[in-house]
Amino acid sequence: MSAPTFNADNTLGALLIGTLVSYALFGVTTTQVYIYYGRFPQDSWRLKSLVVAAWCCDFAHTICIAITIYTMVITNYGHPERLFVLPNSLLASIFIGSLLSFGVQLFFSFRIYALSKSFWVPCICWALSLFRFVPPNVILFVFGRGPAAQFLGRFGPLFDAIWAASAANDLLIAGTLVILLYRRRNAGLESTVAMVDQLIAWTIETGVVTSIASLLMLIVFIALPSTFAWLAIFVVIPRLFSNSLLASLNSRAALRCAMRKGVPSSSRSTGFSAVPRPVLPNLKNVSESFEMNKVTMINHDD
């Protein structure tokens, strides 16, 4: 089968632009990891392990994309027919990126369970996450080493359904979290309304960004299947997931600061753990101060 007509602009050029954007977002991820470990040393080892795993997946994905670019631009220079055969490094990057997205979606699905204490919506989210993670990787590693045109012509509709399910899952997670937070907002104190509103805004931003990226990649893939424009978006999506995870964790510092400033002292009896406890004086220092004052008064009388 003859290779499609080679056009460096919408193939290598599109992939290069997507890679540069992906690398810039990797720098943002690394900065957020540094901020996280500086602000939250008291977090549980499970949460810290999740952050380390997310950064390691991001780093491995970055290396695989770099190898893919080098293979396509340097190793296969002068052989445009090789451009449309997916290299092993690209297959590895797809697996790592889907693993990262899978883990982040599981994390936000667990947040839904923690807020609602119900398994219905989290189970739907977990099922959609598994559908996004398992079938594409099995298909890629079994059938993905041939020409890309044959592979996409055979499994293209399945990948359309997978990416649509991923976008729907992101919207479901974001929408459910917004509804649960809005209920907490109405049932909470007046002093916490602004804090919950900020949480709702951040939830919408992080969920909608990943969903829009998945839908945009699906649209470009259907409209321009013989180009790498969809692949340029695909290499950016894992960075959006890792940054949404870290932004969600690091935002707790701003919320705690706002809560300390916004909650009046009369509301300390309401049971909020984030309100600072009153500092009790040192009884030894008080006793010594009292004795010194007593001696001074006696000398003054004499």
Coordinates of C-alpha atoms in Angstrom, one line a residue:
M1 CA 0.0 0.0 0.0
S2 CA 1.5 3.4 -1.0
A3 CA 2.1 5.9 1.7
P4 CA 0.0 9.1 1.8
T5 CA 1.4 12.2 0.2
F6 CA 4.1 13.7 2.4
N7 CA 3.6 17.2 3.7
A8 CA 6.0 18.3 6.3
D9 CA 3.8 21.1 7.6
N10 CA 0.8 19.1 8.7
T11 CA 2.8 16.0 9.7
L12 CA 6.2 16.7 11.3
G13 CA 5.4 20.4 11.7
A14 CA 2.2 19.7 13.6
L15 CA 3.8 17.1 15.8
L16 CA 6.7 19.4 16.6
I17 CA 4.4 22.2 17.7
G18 CA 2.5 19.8 19.9
T19 CA 5.7 18.6 21.4
L20 CA 6.9 22.1 22.2
V21 CA 3.6 22.9 23.9
S22 CA 3.9 19.6 25.8
Y23 CA 7.4 20.4 27.0
A24 CA 6.3 23.8 28.3
L25 CA 3.5 22.2 30.2
F26 CA 6.0 19.7 31.6
G27 CA 7.9 22.6 33.1
V28 CA 4.7 23.8 34.7
T29 CA 4.1 20.3 36.1
T30 CA 7.6 20.2 37.6
T31 CA 7.1 23.6 39.2
Q32 CA 3.8 22.5 40.7
V33 CA 5.4 19.3 42.2
Y34 CA 8.1 21.5 43.8
I35 CA 5.4 23.8 45.3
Y36 CA 3.4 20.8 46.5
Y37 CA 6.3 19.3 48.5
G38 CA 7.2 22.6 50.0
R39 CA 3.6 23.4 51.1
F40 CA 2.3 20.0 52.2
P41 CA 5.0 18.0 53.9
Q42 CA 2.3 16.6 56.3
D43 CA 0.3 14.9 53.5
S44 CA -0.1 11.1 53.6
W45 CA 2.4 8.9 51.9
R46 CA -0.3 7.7 49.5
L47 CA -1.0 11.2 48.2
K48 CA 2.8 11.9 48.0
S49 CA 3.2 8.7 46.0
L50 CA 0.5 9.7 43.6
V51 CA 2.3 13.0 42.9
V52 CA 5.6 11.2 42.4
A53 CA 4.0 8.7 40.1
A54 CA 2.3 11.4 38.1
W55 CA 5.6 13.3 37.6
C56 CA 7.5 10.1 36.7
C57 CA 4.8 9.3 34.1
D58 CA 5.1 12.8 32.7
F59 CA 8.9 12.6 32.5
A60 CA 8.8 9.2 30.8
H61 CA 6.2 10.5 28.4
T62 CA 8.5 13.4 27.6
I63 CA 11.4 11.1 26.9
C64 CA 9.3 8.9 24.6
I65 CA 8.0 11.9 22.6
A66 CA 11.6 13.2 22.2
I67 CA 12.7 9.8 20.8
T68 CA 9.7 9.8 18.5
I69 CA 10.6 13.2 17.1
Y70 CA 14.2 12.2 16.7
T71 CA 13.3 9.0 14.9
M72 CA 10.9 10.7 12.5
V73 CA 13.0 13.8 11.7
I74 CA 16.6 12.4 11.9
T75 CA 16.6 8.6 11.6
N76 CA 14.0 8.5 8.9
Y77 CA 15.3 11.5 7.0
G78 CA 14.9 11.0 3.3
H79 CA 12.4 8.2 3.8
P80 CA 8.9 9.7 3.9
E81 CA 7.3 6.3 3.5
R82 CA 8.5 5.5 7.1
L83 CA 6.7 8.5 8.5
F84 CA 3.4 6.7 8.6
V85 CA 4.6 3.6 10.5
L86 CA 4.2 4.2 14.2
P87 CA 7.5 3.9 16.0
N88 CA 7.8 1.9 19.3
S89 CA 8.6 5.1 21.2
L90 CA 5.2 6.6 20.2
L91 CA 3.4 3.4 21.2
A92 CA 5.1 3.6 24.6
S93 CA 4.2 7.3 25.0
I94 CA 0.5 6.5 24.2
F95 CA 0.6 3.8 27.0
I96 CA 2.2 6.1 29.5
G97 CA -0.1 9.0 28.7
S98 CA -3.2 6.8 29.0
L99 CA -1.9 5.4 32.3
L100 CA -1.5 8.9 33.7
S101 CA -4.9 10.0 32.5
F102 CA -6.4 6.8 34.0
G103 CA -4.8 7.5 37.4
V104 CA -6.0 11.2 37.5
Q105 CA -9.6 10.2 36.6
L106 CA -9.5 7.6 39.3
F107 CA -8.4 10.2 41.8
F108 CA -11.2 12.6 41.0
S109 CA -13.7 9.8 40.9
F110 CA -12.6 8.9 44.5
R111 CA -13.2 12.5 45.5
I112 CA -16.8 12.1 44.2
Y113 CA -17.2 9.1 46.5
A114 CA -15.6 11.0 49.5
L115 CA -18.2 13.8 49.0
S116 CA -21.3 11.7 48.2
K117 CA -20.6 8.4 50.0
S118 CA -22.2 6.7 47.0
F119 CA -20.7 4.3 44.5
W120 CA -23.1 4.9 41.6
V121 CA -21.3 7.8 39.9
P122 CA -17.8 6.7 40.8
C123 CA -18.4 3.3 39.3
I124 CA -19.6 4.8 36.1
C125 CA -16.5 7.0 36.0
W126 CA -14.2 4.1 36.8
A127 CA -15.8 2.0 34.0
L128 CA -15.3 4.8 31.5
S129 CA -11.7 5.2 32.6
L130 CA -11.1 1.5 32.1
F131 CA -12.6 1.7 28.6
R132 CA -10.2 4.5 27.8
F133 CA -7.2 2.7 29.2
V134 CA -7.5 -1.0 28.4
P135 CA -8.8 -1.5 24.8
P136 CA -6.6 1.1 23.0
N137 CA -3.4 -0.2 24.6
V138 CA -4.2 -3.8 23.9
I139 CA -5.0 -2.9 20.3
L140 CA -2.0 -0.7 19.8
F141 CA 0.5 -3.3 21.1
V142 CA -1.0 -6.1 19.1
F143 CA -1.8 -4.4 15.8
G144 CA -0.1 -1.0 16.0
R145 CA 3.2 -1.9 14.3
G146 CA 1.9 -1.8 10.7
P147 CA 1.2 1.2 8.5
A148 CA -0.8 3.8 10.3
A149 CA -3.3 4.2 7.5
Q150 CA -4.3 0.6 7.6
F151 CA -4.4 0.6 11.4
L152 CA -6.6 3.8 11.7
G153 CA -8.9 2.6 8.9
R154 CA -9.5 -0.6 10.8
F155 CA -9.8 0.7 14.4
G156 CA -10.6 4.4 13.8
P157 CA -14.3 4.1 14.8
L158 CA -13.3 2.4 18.1
F159 CA -10.8 5.2 18.9
D160 CA -13.5 7.7 18.1
A161 CA -15.8 6.1 20.7
I162 CA -12.9 5.9 23.2
W163 CA -12.1 9.6 23.0
A164 CA -15.7 10.5 23.1
A165 CA -16.1 8.4 26.3
S166 CA -13.1 10.1 27.8
A167 CA -14.5 13.6 27.1
A168 CA -17.9 12.5 28.6
N169 CA -16.1 11.1 31.7
D170 CA -14.3 14.4 32.3
L171 CA -17.6 16.3 32.0
L172 CA -19.3 13.8 34.3
I173 CA -16.6 14.1 37.0
A174 CA -16.5 17.9 36.8
G175 CA -20.3 18.2 36.8
T176 CA -20.8 15.8 39.7
L177 CA -18.2 17.6 41.8
V178 CA -19.8 21.0 41.0
I179 CA -23.2 19.7 42.1
L180 CA -21.8 18.1 45.3
L181 CA -19.9 21.3 46.2
Y182 CA -22.9 23.5 45.5
R183 CA -25.0 21.4 48.0
R184 CA -22.2 21.9 50.6
R185 CA -22.3 25.6 49.8
N186 CA -26.0 25.9 50.5
A187 CA -25.7 23.9 53.7
G188 CA -22.6 25.6 55.0
L189 CA -21.8 28.8 56.9
E190 CA -21.9 32.2 55.2
S191 CA -18.1 32.6 55.8
T192 CA -17.4 29.5 53.7
V193 CA -19.5 30.5 50.7
A194 CA -16.6 32.3 48.9
M195 CA -14.3 29.4 49.5
V196 CA -16.8 26.9 48.0
D197 CA -17.4 29.2 45.1
Q198 CA -13.6 29.2 44.4
L199 CA -13.6 25.4 44.6
I200 CA -16.5 25.2 42.1
A201 CA -14.7 27.5 39.7
W202 CA -11.4 25.5 39.8
T203 CA -13.4 22.2 39.3
I204 CA -15.1 23.6 36.2
E205 CA -11.8 24.9 34.8
T206 CA -9.8 21.7 35.3
G207 CA -12.6 19.4 34.1
V208 CA -13.7 21.4 31.1
V209 CA -10.1 21.9 29.8
T210 CA -9.4 18.2 29.5
S211 CA -12.8 17.5 28.1
I212 CA -12.4 20.2 25.4
A213 CA -9.0 18.9 24.5
S214 CA -10.4 15.3 24.0
L215 CA -13.3 16.6 21.9
L216 CA -11.0 18.8 19.8
M217 CA -8.6 15.9 19.2
L218 CA -11.6 13.8 18.1
I219 CA -12.9 16.5 15.7
V220 CA -9.4 17.0 14.2
F221 CA -8.9 13.2 13.8
I222 CA -12.2 12.8 12.0
A223 CA -11.6 15.9 9.7
L224 CA -7.9 15.4 9.0
P225 CA -7.1 11.7 9.5
S226 CA -4.0 11.7 7.2
T227 CA -2.2 14.4 9.1
F228 CA -0.6 14.6 12.6
A229 CA -2.7 17.5 13.8
W230 CA -4.7 15.1 16.1
L231 CA -1.4 13.6 17.3
A232 CA -0.1 17.1 18.3
I233 CA -3.2 17.5 20.6
F234 CA -2.8 13.9 21.8
V235 CA 0.7 14.5 23.2
V236 CA -0.5 17.5 25.1
I237 CA -3.5 15.9 26.8
P238 CA -1.5 13.9 29.5
R239 CA 0.1 17.3 30.6
L240 CA -3.4 18.7 31.1
F241 CA -4.3 15.8 33.4
S242 CA -1.2 16.0 35.5
N243 CA -1.5 19.8 35.8
S244 CA -5.2 19.5 36.8
L245 CA -4.2 17.0 39.5
L246 CA -1.5 19.2 41.0
A247 CA -3.5 22.4 40.7
S248 CA -6.2 20.7 42.7
L249 CA -3.8 19.7 45.4
N250 CA -1.9 23.0 45.5
S251 CA -5.1 25.1 45.7
R252 CA -5.6 23.9 49.3
A253 CA -3.0 26.4 50.4
A254 CA -5.0 29.4 49.1
L255 CA -8.2 28.0 50.5
R256 CA -6.7 27.5 54.0
C257 CA -5.3 31.0 54.0
A258 CA -8.7 32.4 52.9
M259 CA -10.5 30.4 55.6
R260 CA -8.2 31.7 58.3
K261 CA -8.8 35.3 57.2
G262 CA -12.5 34.9 56.6
V263 CA -13.7 32.9 59.6
P264 CA -14.4 35.2 62.6
S265 CA -13.2 34.2 66.1
S266 CA -16.8 33.7 67.3
S267 CA -17.2 30.7 64.9
R268 CA -14.3 28.7 66.4
S269 CA -16.8 26.5 68.2
T270 CA -18.3 25.2 64.9
G271 CA -15.8 22.4 64.6
F272 CA -13.8 23.5 61.5
S273 CA -10.4 21.8 61.7
A274 CA -8.8 24.5 59.6
V275 CA -9.4 27.3 62.2
P276 CA -6.3 27.8 64.2
R277 CA -6.6 26.8 67.9
P278 CA -5.9 29.4 70.6
V279 CA -2.4 29.3 72.0
L280 CA -2.3 28.7 75.7
P281 CA 0.3 30.6 77.7
N282 CA 3.2 28.9 79.4
L283 CA 2.1 28.4 83.1
K284 CA 5.8 28.4 84.3
N285 CA 6.4 31.8 82.7
V286 CA 3.2 33.2 84.2
S287 CA 4.2 32.0 87.7
E288 CA 7.7 33.5 87.4
S289 CA 6.2 36.8 86.2
F290 CA 3.8 36.9 89.1
E291 CA 6.6 36.2 91.7
M292 CA 8.7 39.0 90.2
N293 CA 5.8 41.5 90.4
K294 CA 5.1 40.5 94.0
V295 CA 8.7 41.1 95.0
T296 CA 8.7 44.5 93.3
M297 CA 5.6 45.6 95.1
I298 CA 7.0 44.6 98.5
N299 CA 10.2 46.5 98.0
H300 CA 8.2 49.6 96.8
D301 CA 6.1 49.5 100.1
D302 CA 9.3 49.2 102.2

